[in-house]
Short mmCIF file of C-alpha atoms in Angstrom, two decimals:
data_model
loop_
_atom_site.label_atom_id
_atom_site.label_comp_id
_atom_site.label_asym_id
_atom_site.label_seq_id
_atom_site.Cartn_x
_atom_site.Cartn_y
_atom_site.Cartn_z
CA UNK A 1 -54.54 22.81 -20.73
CA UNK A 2 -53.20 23.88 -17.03
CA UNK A 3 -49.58 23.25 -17.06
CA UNK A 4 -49.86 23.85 -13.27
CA UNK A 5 -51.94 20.44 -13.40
CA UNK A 6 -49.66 18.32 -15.78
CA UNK A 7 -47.45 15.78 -13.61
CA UNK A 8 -43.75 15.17 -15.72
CA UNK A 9 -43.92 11.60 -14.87
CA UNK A 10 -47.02 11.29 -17.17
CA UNK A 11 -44.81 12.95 -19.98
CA UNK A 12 -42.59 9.84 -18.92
CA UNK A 13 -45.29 7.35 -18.96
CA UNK A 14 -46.75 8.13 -22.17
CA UNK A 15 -42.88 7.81 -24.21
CA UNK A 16 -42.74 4.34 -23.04
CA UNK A 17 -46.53 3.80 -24.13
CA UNK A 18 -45.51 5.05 -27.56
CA UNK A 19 -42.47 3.34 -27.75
CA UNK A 20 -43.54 -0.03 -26.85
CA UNK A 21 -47.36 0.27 -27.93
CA UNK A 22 -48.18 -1.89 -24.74
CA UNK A 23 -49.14 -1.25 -21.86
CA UNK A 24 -46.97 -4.29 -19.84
CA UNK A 25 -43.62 -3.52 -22.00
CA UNK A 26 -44.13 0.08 -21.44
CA UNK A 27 -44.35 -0.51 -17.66
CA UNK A 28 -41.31 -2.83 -17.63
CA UNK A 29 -39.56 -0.04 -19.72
CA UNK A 30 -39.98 2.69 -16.83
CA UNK A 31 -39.86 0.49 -14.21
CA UNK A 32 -43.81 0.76 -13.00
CA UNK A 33 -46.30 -1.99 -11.97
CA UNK A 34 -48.72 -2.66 -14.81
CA UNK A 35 -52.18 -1.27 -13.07
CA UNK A 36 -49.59 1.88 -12.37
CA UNK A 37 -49.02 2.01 -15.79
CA UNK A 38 -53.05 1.38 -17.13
CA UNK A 39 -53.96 4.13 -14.41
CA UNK A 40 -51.17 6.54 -16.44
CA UNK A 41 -52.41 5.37 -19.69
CA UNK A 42 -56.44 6.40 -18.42
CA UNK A 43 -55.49 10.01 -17.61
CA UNK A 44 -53.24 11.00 -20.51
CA UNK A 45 -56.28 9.57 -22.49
CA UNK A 46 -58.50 12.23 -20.36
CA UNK A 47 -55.64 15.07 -20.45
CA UNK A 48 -55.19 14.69 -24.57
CA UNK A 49 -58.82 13.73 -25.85
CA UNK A 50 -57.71 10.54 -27.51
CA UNK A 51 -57.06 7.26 -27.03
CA UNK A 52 -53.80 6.86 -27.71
CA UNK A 53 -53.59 2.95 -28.13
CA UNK A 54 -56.58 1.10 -29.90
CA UNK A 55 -56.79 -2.68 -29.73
CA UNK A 56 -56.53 -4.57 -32.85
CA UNK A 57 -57.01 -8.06 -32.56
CA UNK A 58 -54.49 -9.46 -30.00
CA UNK A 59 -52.42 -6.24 -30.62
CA UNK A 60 -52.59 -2.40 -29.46
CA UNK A 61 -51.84 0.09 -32.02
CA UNK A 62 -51.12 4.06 -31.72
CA UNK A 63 -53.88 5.72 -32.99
CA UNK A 64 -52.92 8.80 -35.79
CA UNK A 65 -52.57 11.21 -32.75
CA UNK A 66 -50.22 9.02 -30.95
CA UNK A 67 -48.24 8.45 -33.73
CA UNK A 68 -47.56 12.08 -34.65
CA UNK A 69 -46.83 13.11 -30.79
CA UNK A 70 -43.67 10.67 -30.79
CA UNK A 71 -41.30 12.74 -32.21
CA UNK A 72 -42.31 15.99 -30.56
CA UNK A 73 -42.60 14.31 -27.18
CA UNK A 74 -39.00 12.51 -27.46
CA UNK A 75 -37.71 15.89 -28.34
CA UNK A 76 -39.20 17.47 -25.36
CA UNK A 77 -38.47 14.98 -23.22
CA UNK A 78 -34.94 14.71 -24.33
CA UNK A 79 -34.25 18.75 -23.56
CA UNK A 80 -36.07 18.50 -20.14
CA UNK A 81 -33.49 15.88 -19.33
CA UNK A 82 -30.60 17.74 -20.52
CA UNK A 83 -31.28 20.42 -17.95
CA UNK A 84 -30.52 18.18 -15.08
CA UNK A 85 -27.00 16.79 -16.63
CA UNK A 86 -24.19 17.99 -15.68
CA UNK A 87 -21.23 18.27 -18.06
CA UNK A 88 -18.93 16.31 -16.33
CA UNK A 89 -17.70 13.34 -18.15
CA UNK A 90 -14.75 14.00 -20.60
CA UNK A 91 -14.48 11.08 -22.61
CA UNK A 92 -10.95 11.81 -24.02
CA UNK A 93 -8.99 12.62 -20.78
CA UNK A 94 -11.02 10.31 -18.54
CA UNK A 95 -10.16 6.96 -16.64
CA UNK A 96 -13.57 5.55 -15.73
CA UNK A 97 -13.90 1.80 -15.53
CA UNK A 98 -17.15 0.39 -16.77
CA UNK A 99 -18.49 -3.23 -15.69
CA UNK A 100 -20.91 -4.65 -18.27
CA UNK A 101 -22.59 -8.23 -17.83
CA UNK A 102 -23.24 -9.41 -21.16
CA UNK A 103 -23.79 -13.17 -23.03
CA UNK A 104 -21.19 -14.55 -25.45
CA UNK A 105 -23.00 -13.74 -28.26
CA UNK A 106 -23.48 -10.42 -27.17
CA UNK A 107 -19.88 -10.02 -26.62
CA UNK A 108 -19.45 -11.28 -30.09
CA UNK A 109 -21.37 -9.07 -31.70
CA UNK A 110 -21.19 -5.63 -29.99
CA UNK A 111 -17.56 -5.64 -28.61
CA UNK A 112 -15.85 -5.27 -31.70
CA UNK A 113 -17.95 -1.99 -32.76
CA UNK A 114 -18.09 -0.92 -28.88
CA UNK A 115 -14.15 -1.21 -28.74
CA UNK A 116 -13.31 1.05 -31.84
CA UNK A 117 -15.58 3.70 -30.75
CA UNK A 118 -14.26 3.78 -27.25
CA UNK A 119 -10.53 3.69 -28.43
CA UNK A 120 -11.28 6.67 -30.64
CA UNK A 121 -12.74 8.72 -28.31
CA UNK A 122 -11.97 7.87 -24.92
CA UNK A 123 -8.58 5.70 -24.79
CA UNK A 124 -8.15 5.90 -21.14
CA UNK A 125 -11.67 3.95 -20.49
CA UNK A 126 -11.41 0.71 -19.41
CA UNK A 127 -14.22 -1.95 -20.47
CA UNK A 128 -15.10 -4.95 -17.70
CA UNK A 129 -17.18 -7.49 -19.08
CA UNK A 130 -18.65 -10.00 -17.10
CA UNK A 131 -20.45 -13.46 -17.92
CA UNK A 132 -24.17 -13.33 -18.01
CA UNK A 133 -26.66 -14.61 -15.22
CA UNK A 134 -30.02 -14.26 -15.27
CA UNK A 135 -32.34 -12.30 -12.93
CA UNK A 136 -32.64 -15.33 -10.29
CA UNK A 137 -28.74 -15.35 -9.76
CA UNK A 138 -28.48 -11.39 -9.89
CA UNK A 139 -28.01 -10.36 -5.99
CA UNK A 140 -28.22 -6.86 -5.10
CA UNK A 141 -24.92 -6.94 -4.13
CA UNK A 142 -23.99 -8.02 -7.73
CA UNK A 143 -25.86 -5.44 -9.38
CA UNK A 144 -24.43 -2.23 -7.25
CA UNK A 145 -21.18 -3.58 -9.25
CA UNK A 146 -23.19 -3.19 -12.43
CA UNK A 147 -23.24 -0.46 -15.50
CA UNK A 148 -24.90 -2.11 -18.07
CA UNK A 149 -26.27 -5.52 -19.15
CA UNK A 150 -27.18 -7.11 -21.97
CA UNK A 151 -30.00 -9.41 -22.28
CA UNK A 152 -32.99 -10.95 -23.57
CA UNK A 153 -36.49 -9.16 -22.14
CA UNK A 154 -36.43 -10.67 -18.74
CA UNK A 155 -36.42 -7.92 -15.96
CA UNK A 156 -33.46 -6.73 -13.79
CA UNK A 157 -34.76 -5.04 -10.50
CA UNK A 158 -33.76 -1.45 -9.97
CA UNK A 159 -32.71 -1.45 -13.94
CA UNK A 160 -34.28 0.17 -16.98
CA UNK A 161 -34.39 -1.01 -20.34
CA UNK A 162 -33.87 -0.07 -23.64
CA UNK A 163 -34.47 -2.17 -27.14
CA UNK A 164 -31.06 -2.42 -28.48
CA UNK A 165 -31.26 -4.97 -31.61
CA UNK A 166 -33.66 -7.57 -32.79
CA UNK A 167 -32.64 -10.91 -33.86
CA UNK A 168 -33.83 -14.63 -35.15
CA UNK A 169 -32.99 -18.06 -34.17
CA UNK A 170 -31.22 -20.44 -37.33
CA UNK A 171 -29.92 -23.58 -37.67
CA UNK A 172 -26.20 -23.90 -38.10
CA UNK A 173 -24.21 -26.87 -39.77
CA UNK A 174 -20.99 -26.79 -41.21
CA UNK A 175 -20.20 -26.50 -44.80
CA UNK A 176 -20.61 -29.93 -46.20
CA UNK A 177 -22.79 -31.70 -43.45
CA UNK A 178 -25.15 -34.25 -44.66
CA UNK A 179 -28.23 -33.15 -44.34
CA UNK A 180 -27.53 -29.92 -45.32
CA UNK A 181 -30.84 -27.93 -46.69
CA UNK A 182 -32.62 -30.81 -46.16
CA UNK A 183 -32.61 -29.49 -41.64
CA UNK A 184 -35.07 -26.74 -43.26
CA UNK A 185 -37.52 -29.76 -43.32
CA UNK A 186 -39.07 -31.26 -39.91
CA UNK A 187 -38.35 -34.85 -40.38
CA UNK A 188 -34.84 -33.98 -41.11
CA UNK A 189 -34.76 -31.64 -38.22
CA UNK A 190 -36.08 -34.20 -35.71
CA UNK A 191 -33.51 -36.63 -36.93
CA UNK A 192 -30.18 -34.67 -36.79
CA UNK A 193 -28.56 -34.44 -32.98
CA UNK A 194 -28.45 -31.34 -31.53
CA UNK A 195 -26.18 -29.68 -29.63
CA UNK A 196 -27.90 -27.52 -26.53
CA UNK A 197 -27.17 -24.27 -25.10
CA UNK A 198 -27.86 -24.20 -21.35
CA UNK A 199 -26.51 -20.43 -20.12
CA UNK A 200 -26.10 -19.91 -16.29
CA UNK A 201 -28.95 -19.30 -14.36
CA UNK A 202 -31.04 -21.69 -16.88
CA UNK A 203 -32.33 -24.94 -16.41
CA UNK A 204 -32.68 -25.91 -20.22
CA UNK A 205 -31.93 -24.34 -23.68
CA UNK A 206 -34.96 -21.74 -24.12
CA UNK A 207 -35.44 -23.52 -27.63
CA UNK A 208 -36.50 -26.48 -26.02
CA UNK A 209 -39.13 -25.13 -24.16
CA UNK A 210 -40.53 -23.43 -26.84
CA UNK A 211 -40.36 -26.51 -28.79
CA UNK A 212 -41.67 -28.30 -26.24
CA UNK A 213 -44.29 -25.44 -25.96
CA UNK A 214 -45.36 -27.20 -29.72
CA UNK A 215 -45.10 -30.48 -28.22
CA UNK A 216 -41.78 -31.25 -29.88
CA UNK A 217 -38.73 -32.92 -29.21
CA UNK A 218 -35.62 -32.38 -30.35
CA UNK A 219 -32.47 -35.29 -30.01
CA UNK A 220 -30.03 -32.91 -27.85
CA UNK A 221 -26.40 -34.99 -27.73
CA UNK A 222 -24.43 -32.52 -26.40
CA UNK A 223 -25.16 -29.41 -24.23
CA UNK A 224 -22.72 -26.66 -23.81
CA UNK A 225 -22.75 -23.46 -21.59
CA UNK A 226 -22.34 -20.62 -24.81
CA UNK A 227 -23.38 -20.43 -28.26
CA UNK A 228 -19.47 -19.91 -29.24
CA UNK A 229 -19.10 -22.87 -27.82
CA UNK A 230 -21.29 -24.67 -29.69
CA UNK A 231 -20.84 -23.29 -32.69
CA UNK A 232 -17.17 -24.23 -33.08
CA UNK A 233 -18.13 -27.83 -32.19
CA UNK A 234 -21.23 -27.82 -34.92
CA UNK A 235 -18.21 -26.31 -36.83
CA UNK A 236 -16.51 -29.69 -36.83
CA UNK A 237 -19.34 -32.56 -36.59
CA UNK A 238 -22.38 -32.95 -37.87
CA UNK A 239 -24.06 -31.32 -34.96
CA UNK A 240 -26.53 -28.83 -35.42
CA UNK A 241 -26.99 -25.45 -33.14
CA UNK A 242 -29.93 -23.97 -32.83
CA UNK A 243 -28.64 -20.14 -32.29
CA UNK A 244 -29.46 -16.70 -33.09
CA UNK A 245 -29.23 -16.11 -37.07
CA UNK A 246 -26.66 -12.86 -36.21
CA UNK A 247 -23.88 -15.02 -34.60
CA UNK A 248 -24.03 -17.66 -36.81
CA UNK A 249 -23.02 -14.96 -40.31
CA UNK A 250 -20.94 -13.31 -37.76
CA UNK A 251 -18.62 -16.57 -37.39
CA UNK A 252 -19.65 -18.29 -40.67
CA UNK A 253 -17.19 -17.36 -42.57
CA UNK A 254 -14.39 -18.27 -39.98
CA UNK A 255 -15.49 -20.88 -39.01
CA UNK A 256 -17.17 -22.04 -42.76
CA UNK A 257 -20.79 -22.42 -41.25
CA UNK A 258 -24.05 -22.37 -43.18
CA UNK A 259 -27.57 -20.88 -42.35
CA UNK A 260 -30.18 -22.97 -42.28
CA UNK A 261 -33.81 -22.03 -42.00
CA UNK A 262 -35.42 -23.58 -39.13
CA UNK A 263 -39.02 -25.71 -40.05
CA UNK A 264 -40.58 -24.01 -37.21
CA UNK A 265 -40.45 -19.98 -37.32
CA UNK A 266 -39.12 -18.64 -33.65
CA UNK A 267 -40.30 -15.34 -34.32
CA UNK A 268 -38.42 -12.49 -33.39
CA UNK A 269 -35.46 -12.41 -30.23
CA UNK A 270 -35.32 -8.81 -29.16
CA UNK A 271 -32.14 -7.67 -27.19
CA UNK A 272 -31.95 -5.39 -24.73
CA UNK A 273 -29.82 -2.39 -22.72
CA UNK A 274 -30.30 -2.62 -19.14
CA UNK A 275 -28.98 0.47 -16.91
CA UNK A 276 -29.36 1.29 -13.23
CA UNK A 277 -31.69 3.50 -11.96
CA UNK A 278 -29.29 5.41 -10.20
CA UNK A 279 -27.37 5.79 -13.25
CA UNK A 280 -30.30 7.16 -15.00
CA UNK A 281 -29.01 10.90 -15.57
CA UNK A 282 -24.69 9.64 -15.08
CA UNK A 283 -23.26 11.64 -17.89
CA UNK A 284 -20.69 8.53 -18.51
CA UNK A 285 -23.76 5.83 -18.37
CA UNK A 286 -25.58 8.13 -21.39
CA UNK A 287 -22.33 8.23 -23.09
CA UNK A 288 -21.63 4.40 -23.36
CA UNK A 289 -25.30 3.92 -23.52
CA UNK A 290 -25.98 6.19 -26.70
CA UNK A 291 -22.40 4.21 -28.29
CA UNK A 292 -24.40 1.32 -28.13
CA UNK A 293 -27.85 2.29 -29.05
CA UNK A 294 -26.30 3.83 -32.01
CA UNK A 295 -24.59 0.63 -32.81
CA UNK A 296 -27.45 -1.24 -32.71
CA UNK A 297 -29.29 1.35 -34.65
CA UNK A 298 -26.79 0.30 -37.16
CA UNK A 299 -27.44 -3.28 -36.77
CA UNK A 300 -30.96 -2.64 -37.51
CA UNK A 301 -30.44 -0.90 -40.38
CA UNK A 302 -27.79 -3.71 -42.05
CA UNK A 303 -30.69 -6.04 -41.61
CA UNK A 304 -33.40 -4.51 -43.49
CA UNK A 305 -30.51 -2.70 -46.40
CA UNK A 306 -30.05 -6.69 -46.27
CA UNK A 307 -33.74 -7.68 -46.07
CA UNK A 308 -34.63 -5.30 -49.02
#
């Protein structure tokens, strides 16, 4: 191979293609168009000989080569980048404000984790967060005011991404409600009265849509603007939430919840880090940004210990 010939940016084409194992994920992930991304994908299949991702079914899969360039390549990658950071950011002596835009349940879950870490090591920082809106709300002007967000896979302009947890949607009910188990069966679920979570910069609660996807209806009697929200008033009626399986055991002990399994499977909510662009290579950005990757590492690993 001429290494005169090799452009970087293919290097940083083919992580995300590994990462994501599609082509349209890998292209959000780095911020390309999608034919950008295909046209990558064709000459890193000329430059290495194989074909790196292999349809199966509706699905790509890394073929054996791909597979055992990951770790090698992330490695590479990963010292290339550390030649162009500068060693500026003291954590312990420094008094750097960051602004992160974030959902309740985000807030919920990561803040607590987030908070100790920073206190430890960096007690001068100072943590903004800042309610949620979604990419039709999110002005430029907005996002220049930006470090980090945390959302669902929709795409922030000018922003990279980064898988940061994965997550289901459950029923909640308090302790003692009526139905009880009997939610995890579809009459029961069509008959109980929902309560709706309708987040700024959203027209309905994504669960209906996707119910309504399956041509179902559910009987929504109250719609609130946060999943806290609802779940401390499904917390004292017989209202039931439809909300993301890690908030409701995060709270269900405080506020004596049960988890109910849904008659319909929602498949798999992923999470996500967002970062500027221009804060790509920030030595403070890669700090907070690895304290939260590695706490949702951790996450991820509590769910399959639990899973097992």
């Amino acid at each position: 191979m001429n290494l005169n010939s090799l452009d970087l940016n293919l290097l940083v084409a083919l992580e995300a293609l590994l990462r994501e194992a599609s082509v349209s994920r890998a292209a959000m992930r780095i911020g390309l168009s999608q034919p950008a991304t295909s046209h990558a994908l064709q000459r890193l299949r000329d430059l290495i000989g194989d074909p790196l991702l292999v349809r199966s079914g509706a699905r790509m899969e890394l073929t054996p080569r791909a597979q055992a360039l990951r770790g090698p390549l992330a490695q590479a990658l990963d010292q290339i980048r550390g030649l162009f950071v500068s060693d500026d950011f003291d954590a312990a002596s420094s008094e750097r404000h960051f602004r992160l835009m974030m959902p309740d349940l985000a807030v919920e879950l990561l803040m607590p984790p987030l908070m100790a870490k920073v206190t430890r090591a960096a007690p001068n920082v100072k943590i903004d967060v800042v309610p949620w809106r979604g990419p039709a709300i999110f002005s430029p002007e907005f996002a220049r005011t930006i470090d980090l967000v945390i959302s669902i896979g929709d795409a922030f302009k000018g922003f990279h991404r980064q898988r940061l947890y994965t997550d289901s949607d459950a029923l909640a009910v308090r302790r003692g409600h009526p139905a009880g188990t009997r939610l995890e069966r579809r009459d029961a679920f069509l008959a109980a009265r929902h309560v709706a979570v309708v987040i700024r910069g959203q027209s309905e609660d994504l669960i209906d849509g996707w119910l309504r996807a399956k041509g179902i209806e559910r009987r929504v009697a109250l719609v609130v603007s946060g999943y806290i929200e609802a779940l401390h008033v499904t917390a004292r009626t017989d209202l039931v939430a439809f909300v993301p399986r890690r908030l409701i055991g995060a709270l269900s002990k405080q506020l004596s919840l049960l988890t109910i399994t849904p008659p319909l499977d929602p498949g798999i909510d992923e999470q996500f880090l967002f970062y500027p662009t221009r804060a790509q290579m920030d030595p403070g950005s890669i700090w907070l940004r690895t304290i939260l990757l590695g706490i949702g590492r951790e996450m991820e690993r509590k769910k399959r210990r639990t899973s097992a």
